[in-house]
Amino acid sequence: MSKTAVKLIQKVTWVGSIANIALAFIKITIGKLTGSQALIADGVHSFSDLVTDTAILIGSRYWTAPADKEHPYGHGRFETLTNIFIGFILAIVGIGIGWDSLHSINSKSHSEPGMLAFSAAVISIVVKEVLYRWTVIQAKKINSRALYANAWHHRSDALSSLPVAIAVIANYFFPTFHYLDQIAALIVTAMILKASFEILWPAILELTEANADSDIEKQIQAYAAEDKDIKEVHEIRSRRTGSIILLDFHLLVDPEMTVDRAHNITEKFTTHLLNELDEVADIIIHIEPYNCQERMLNPCCDDCGDKKES
């Protein structure tokens, strides 16, 4: 990852951090003043964003480092660990908010949040949605999964403020429904836990060496079919490390072909794949001789014979 990309990650994260500090302070303060349990929960959610911002600021220094002797495949897994940390923090915050909300439902004393609480929720929705959209654009520019995960953290904060605003309005017009604020807090909890799962699951799959992308094999086969010098491609394997994908597969060519010619075909195909598949950063290809008679006795593809000349 280039120095420009690293600086962009740092810039986007710092902007988000400043916004999170301001929003958390506003929401928690107004939540205390108006007695809105949901708004306080939402403010805690904003503070949790600061933890994930810090994780990205620290983690980006490691996962953007180039490959070295100890890490020949690069440092992408540091980004994976950062995503797992973000996911766990979100889950812990969500469970804590849910617990407090369930406990407060049975409370005998209830408050009636006013329009001040509604204003704070609306401000949060607007600011966090803008941050989400801006962060997603920057994440796509440099293909950063951690930055994208943090963008969804912004979106979850914006979404969590929505039921808060609705509950405050409903409580304002229907004060006897005192439990609406706590229900809104529980909805916030569900949204936070959903965001946590969507961040954690891909990272867990990555650590367990799951297939990086089910569509990659189809794409490789399609590109191979366009090259008349490639007889077959099989045993395609892919794995993700951070924001990049590593590939390896077997490429079969005419057994009468010279080693130099086969090497040139492989280099050309590798360059083509790296240009077409955005997330793929490294490819290892094992060259094999294509034996049509063996394929007929033990086929591994739909047809045998040579490809039609283009």
PDB file of C-alpha atoms in Angstrom, residues 1-10 12 60 63-64 79 135-148 243-244 278-279:
ATOM      1  CA  MET A   1       0.000   0.000   0.000  1.00  0.00           C
ATOM      2  CA  SER A   2       1.352   3.402  -1.009  1.00  0.00           C
ATOM      3  CA  LYS A   3       2.205   6.219   1.373  1.00  0.00           C
ATOM      4  CA  THR A   4      -0.660   8.218  -0.141  1.00  0.00           C
ATOM      5  CA  ALA A   5      -3.121   5.462   0.826  1.00  0.00           C
ATOM      6  CA  VAL A   6      -1.746   5.337   4.373  1.00  0.00           C
ATOM      7  CA  LYS A   7      -2.104   9.108   4.723  1.00  0.00           C
ATOM      8  CA  LEU A   8      -5.680   8.870   3.436  1.00  0.00           C
ATOM      9  CA  ILE A   9      -6.539   6.216   6.037  1.00  0.00           C
ATOM     10  CA  GLN A  10      -5.084   8.391   8.783  1.00  0.00           C
ATOM     11  CA  VAL A  12     -10.306   9.822   7.216  1.00  0.00           C
ATOM     12  CA  SER A  60      -2.719   0.784   9.676  1.00  0.00           C
ATOM     13  CA  TRP A  63      -0.839  -3.780   7.752  1.00  0.00           C
ATOM     14  CA  THR A  64       0.423  -1.185   5.248  1.00  0.00           C
ATOM     15  CA  GLU A  79      -5.954  -5.519   9.024  1.00  0.00           C
ATOM     16  CA  THR A 135     -15.525   7.047   4.260  1.00  0.00           C
ATOM     17  CA  VAL A 136     -16.915   4.438   1.841  1.00  0.00           C
ATOM     18  CA  ILE A 137     -15.722   6.509  -1.121  1.00  0.00           C
ATOM     19  CA  GLN A 138     -12.226   6.749   0.377  1.00  0.00           C
ATOM     20  CA  ALA A 139     -12.195   3.039   1.281  1.00  0.00           C
ATOM     21  CA  LYS A 140     -13.024   2.086  -2.318  1.00  0.00           C
ATOM     22  CA  LYS A 141     -10.246   4.320  -3.618  1.00  0.00           C
ATOM     23  CA  ILE A 142      -7.585   2.358  -1.756  1.00  0.00           C
ATOM     24  CA  ASN A 143      -9.474  -0.946  -1.326  1.00  0.00           C
ATOM     25  CA  SER A 144      -9.265  -0.933   2.486  1.00  0.00           C
ATOM     26  CA  ARG A 145     -11.552  -3.433   4.221  1.00  0.00           C
ATOM     27  CA  ALA A 146     -10.782  -1.957   7.658  1.00  0.00           C
ATOM     28  CA  LEU A 147     -11.713   1.536   6.494  1.00  0.00           C
ATOM     29  CA  TYR A 148     -14.862   0.097   4.943  1.00  0.00           C
ATOM     30  CA  SER A 243      -7.620  -6.226   1.590  1.00  0.00           C
ATOM     31  CA  ILE A 244      -5.829  -8.396  -0.969  1.00  0.00           C
ATOM     32  CA  ASP A 278      -8.779  -5.662  -8.600  1.00  0.00           C
ATOM     33  CA  GLU A 279      -8.228  -7.338  -5.225  1.00  0.00           C
TER      34      GLU A 279
END
